[in-house]
Coordinates of C-alpha atoms and ligand atoms in Angstrom, one line a residue:
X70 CA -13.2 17.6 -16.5
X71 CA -15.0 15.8 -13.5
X72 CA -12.5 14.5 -10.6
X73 CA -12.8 11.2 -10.0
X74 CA -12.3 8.9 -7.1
X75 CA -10.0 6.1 -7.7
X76 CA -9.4 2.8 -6.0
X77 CA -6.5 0.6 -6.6
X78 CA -6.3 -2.8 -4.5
X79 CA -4.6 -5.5 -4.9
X80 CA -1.6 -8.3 -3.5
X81 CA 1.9 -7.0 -2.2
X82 CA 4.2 -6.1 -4.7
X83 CA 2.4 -6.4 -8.0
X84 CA 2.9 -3.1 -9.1
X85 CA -0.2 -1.2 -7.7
X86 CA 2.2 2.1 -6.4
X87 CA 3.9 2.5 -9.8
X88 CA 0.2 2.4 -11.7
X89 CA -1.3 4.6 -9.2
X90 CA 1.4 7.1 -9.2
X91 CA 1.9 7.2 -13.1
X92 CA -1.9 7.5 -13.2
X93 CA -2.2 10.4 -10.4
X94 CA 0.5 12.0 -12.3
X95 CA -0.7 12.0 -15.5
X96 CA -4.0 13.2 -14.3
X97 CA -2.6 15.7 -12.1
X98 CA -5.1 14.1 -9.1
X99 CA -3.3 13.4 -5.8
X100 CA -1.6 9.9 -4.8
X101 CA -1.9 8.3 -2.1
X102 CA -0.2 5.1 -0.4
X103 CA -1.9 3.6 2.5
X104 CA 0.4 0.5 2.3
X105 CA 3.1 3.2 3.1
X106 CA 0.9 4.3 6.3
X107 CA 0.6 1.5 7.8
X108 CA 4.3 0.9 7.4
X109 CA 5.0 4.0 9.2
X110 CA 3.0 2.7 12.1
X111 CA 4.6 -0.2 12.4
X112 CA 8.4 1.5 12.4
X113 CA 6.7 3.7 15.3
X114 CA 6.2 0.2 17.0
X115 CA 9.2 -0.6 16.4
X116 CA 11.1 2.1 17.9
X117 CA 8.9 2.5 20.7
X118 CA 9.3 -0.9 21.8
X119 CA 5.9 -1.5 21.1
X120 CA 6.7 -4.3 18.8
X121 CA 9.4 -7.0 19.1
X122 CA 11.1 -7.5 15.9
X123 CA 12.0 -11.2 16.4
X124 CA 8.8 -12.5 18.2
X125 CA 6.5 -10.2 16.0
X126 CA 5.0 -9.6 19.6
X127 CA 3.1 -6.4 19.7
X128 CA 2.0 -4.3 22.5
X129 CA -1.5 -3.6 21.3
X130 CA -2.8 -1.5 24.4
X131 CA 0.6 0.3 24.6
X132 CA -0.1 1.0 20.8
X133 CA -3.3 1.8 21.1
X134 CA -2.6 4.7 23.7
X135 CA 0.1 6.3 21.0
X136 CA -1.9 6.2 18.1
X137 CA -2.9 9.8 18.1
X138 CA 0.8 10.3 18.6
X139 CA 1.3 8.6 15.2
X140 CA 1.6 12.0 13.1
X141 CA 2.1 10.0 9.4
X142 CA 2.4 13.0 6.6
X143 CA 3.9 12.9 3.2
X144 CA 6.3 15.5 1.0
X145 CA 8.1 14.6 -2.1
X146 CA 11.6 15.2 -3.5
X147 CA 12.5 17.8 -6.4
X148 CA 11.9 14.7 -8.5
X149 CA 9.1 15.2 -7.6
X150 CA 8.9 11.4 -5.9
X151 CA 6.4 11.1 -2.8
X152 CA 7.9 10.3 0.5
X153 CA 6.4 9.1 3.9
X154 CA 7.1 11.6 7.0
X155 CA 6.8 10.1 10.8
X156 CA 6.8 12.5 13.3
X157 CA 8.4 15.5 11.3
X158 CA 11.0 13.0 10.0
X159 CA 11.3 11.6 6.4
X160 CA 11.4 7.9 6.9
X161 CA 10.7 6.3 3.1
X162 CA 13.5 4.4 3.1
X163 CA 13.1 2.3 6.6
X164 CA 9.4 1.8 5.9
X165 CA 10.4 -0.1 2.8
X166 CA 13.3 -2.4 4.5
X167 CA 12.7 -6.2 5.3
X168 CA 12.4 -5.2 9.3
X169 CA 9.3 -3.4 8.6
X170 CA 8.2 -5.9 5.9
X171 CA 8.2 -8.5 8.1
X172 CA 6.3 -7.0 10.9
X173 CA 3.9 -4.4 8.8
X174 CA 1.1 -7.5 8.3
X175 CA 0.5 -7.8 12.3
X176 CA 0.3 -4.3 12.7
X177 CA -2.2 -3.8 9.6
X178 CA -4.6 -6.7 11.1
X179 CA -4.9 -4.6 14.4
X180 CA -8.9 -2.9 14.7
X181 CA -7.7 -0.1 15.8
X182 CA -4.7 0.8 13.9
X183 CA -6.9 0.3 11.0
X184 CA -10.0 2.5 12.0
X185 CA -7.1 5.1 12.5
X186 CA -5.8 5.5 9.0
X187 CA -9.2 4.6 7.6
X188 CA -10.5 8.0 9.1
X189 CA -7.2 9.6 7.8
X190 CA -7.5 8.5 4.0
X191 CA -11.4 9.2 4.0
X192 CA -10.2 12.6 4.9
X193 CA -7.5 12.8 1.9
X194 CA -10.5 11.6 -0.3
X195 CA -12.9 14.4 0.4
X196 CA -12.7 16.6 -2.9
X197 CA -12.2 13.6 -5.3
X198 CA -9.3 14.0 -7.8
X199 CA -7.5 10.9 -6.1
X200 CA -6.1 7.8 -6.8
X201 CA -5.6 6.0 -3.7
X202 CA -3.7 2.4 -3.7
X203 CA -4.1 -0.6 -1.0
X204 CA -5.7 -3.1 0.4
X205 CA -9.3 -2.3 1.4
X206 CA -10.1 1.3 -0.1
X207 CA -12.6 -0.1 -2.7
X208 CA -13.9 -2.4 0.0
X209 CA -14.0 0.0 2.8
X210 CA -12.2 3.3 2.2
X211 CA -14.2 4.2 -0.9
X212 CA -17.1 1.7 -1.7
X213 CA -18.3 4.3 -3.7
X214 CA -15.1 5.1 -5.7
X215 CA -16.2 5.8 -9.4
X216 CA -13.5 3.7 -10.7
X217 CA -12.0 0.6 -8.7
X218 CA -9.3 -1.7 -9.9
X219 CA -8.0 -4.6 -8.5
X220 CA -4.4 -6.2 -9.4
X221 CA -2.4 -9.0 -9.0
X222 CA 0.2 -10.9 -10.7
X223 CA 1.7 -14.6 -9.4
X224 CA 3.6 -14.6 -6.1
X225 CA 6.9 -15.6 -8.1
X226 CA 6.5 -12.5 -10.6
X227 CA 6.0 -10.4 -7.4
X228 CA 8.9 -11.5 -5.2
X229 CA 11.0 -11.1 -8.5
X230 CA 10.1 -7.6 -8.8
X231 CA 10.4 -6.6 -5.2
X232 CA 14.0 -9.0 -5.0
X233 CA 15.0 -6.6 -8.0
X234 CA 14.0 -3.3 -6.0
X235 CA 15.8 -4.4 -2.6
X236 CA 18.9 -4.6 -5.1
X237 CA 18.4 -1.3 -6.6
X238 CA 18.9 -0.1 -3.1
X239 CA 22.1 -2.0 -2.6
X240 CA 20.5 -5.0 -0.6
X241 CA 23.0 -7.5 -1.4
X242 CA 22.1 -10.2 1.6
X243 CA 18.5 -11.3 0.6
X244 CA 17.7 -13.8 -1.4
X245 CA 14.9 -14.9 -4.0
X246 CA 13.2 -17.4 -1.7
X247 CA 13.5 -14.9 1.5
X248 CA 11.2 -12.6 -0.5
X249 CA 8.8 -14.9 -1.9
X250 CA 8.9 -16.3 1.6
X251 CA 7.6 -12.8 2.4
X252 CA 5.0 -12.6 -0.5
X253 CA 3.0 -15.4 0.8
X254 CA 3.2 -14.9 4.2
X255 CA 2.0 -11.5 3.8
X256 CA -0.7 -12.8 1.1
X257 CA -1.5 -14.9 3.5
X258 CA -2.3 -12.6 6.7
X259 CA -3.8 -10.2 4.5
X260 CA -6.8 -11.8 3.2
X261 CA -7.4 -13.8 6.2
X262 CA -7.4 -11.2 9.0
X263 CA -10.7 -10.4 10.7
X264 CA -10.5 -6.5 9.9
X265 CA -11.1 -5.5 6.0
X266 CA -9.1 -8.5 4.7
X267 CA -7.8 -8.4 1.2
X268 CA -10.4 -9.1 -1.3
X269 CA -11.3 -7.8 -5.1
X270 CA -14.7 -5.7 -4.7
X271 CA -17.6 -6.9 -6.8
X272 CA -17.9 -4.0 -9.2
X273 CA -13.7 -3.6 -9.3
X274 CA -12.1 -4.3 -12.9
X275 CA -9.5 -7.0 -12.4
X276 CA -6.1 -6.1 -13.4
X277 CA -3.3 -9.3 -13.7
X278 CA 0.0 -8.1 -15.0
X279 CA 1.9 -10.8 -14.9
X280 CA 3.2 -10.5 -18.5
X281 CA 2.3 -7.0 -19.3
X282 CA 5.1 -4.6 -19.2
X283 CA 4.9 -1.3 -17.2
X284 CA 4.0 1.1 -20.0
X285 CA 1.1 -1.7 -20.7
X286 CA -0.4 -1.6 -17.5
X287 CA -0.4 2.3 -17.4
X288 CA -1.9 2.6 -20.7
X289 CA -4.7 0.3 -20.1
X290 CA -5.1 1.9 -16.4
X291 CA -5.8 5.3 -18.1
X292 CA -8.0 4.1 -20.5
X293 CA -10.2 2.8 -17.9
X294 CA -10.0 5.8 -16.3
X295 CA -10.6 8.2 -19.0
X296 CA -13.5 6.2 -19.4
X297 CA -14.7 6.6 -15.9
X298 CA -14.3 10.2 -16.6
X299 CA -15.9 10.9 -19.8
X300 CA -19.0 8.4 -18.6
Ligands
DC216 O1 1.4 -2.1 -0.2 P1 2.4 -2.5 0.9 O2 3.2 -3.8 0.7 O3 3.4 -1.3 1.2 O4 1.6 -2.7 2.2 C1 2.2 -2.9 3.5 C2 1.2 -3.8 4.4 O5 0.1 -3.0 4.8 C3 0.7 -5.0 3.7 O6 1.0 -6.1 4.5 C4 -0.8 -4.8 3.7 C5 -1.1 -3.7 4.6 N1 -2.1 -2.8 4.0 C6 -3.4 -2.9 4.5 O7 -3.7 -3.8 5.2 N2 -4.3 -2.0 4.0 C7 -4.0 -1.1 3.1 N3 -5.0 -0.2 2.7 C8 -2.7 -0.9 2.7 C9 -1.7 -1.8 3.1

């Protein structure tokens, strides 16, 4: 069976990750999450000073000077879940905190912190058999991918379904409109920042799952990718 190249894009917390990863599993491809990468930079600001919290204020040259410093690998647990490594250090569970949250848009809209990871997930791309989920990969990572999908849902779904997560994880202090707060801010940043902002590429197959269940949007994901793959 050919190995195809898949793009998944689309707005914060709508579900791209837990398509991607069904999908990559299911197809045995590898799967990759640059949203996760450019988290992991930004908690390397963070704890290098680089970036103030509180002011969002960012020492770009400082940063700049570090990146190839910024060693950003990823393992998974016996459950066979991926996880982000910094440095040698498992860090999947600060990258996904409201810290990093808050600060990760900044650090994404930075030329060169971009240029960076691009060159990075190109690399991961090389042999095909990938499904890769972000912002820009079937805008600029892969504008050839053979399959590209872009997905959303509303803002109110999505800070829903990331209020829920937090709470998984015990987070017992944020609220419903602190998220959404987040949603649109980062909605926001993201397709209007100079670098690869966030838009739907012209040949991508639009995905809204607003009222489609998880087992929905991984069966229709698959189909179009079987498709793709018996083409
Ligand atoms: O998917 P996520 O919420 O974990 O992404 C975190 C941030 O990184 C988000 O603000 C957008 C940015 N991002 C990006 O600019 N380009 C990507 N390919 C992936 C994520």
């Amino acid at each position: 069976m050919k190995k195809i190249t898949i793009a998944i894009d689309g707005h914060s917390s709508c579900g791209k990750s837990t398509m991607a990863k069904s999908l990559a599993k299911t197809l045995n491809y590898i799967y990759v999450d640059t949203g996760a990468m450019y988290r992991a930079v930004t908690l390397y600001a963070l704890r290098a000073g680089l970036m103030d919290a509180e002011t969002k204020h960012i020492n770009a040259e400082g940063l700049k000077a570090q990146m190839d410093k910024v060693d950003i690998t990823f393992t998974h647990d016996e459950a066979g879940r991926m996880l982000t490594v910094l440095g040698g250090e498992i860090v999947e569970q600060e990258i996904r905190e409201m810290t990093v949250s808050n600060c990760v848009s900044p650090i994404a809209a930075l030329p060169f912190v971009r240029e960076h990871l691009v060159a990075l997930q190109q690399k991961m791309g090389l042999e095909g058999g990938i499904v890769m989920d972000g912002r820009d990969i079937g805008t600029v990572v892969f504008p050839n991918a053979d399959l590209k999908v872009f997905v959303t849902a509303s803002a109110e779904v999505r800070a829903q379904r990331r209020l829920l997560e937090l709470q998984g994880k015990g987070d017992t202090t944020t609220t419903f409109a602190d998220v959404l707060k987040n949603v649109e801010e980062r909605d926001y940043i993201d397709s209007h920042r100079e670098v690869s902002p966030l838009r739907k590429a012209d040949d991508a197959l639009l995905l809204d799952n607003s009222n489609l269940t998880i087992p929905q949007q991984n069966e229709l994901l698959l189909k179009w990718a079987m498709d793709c793959i018996n083409a």
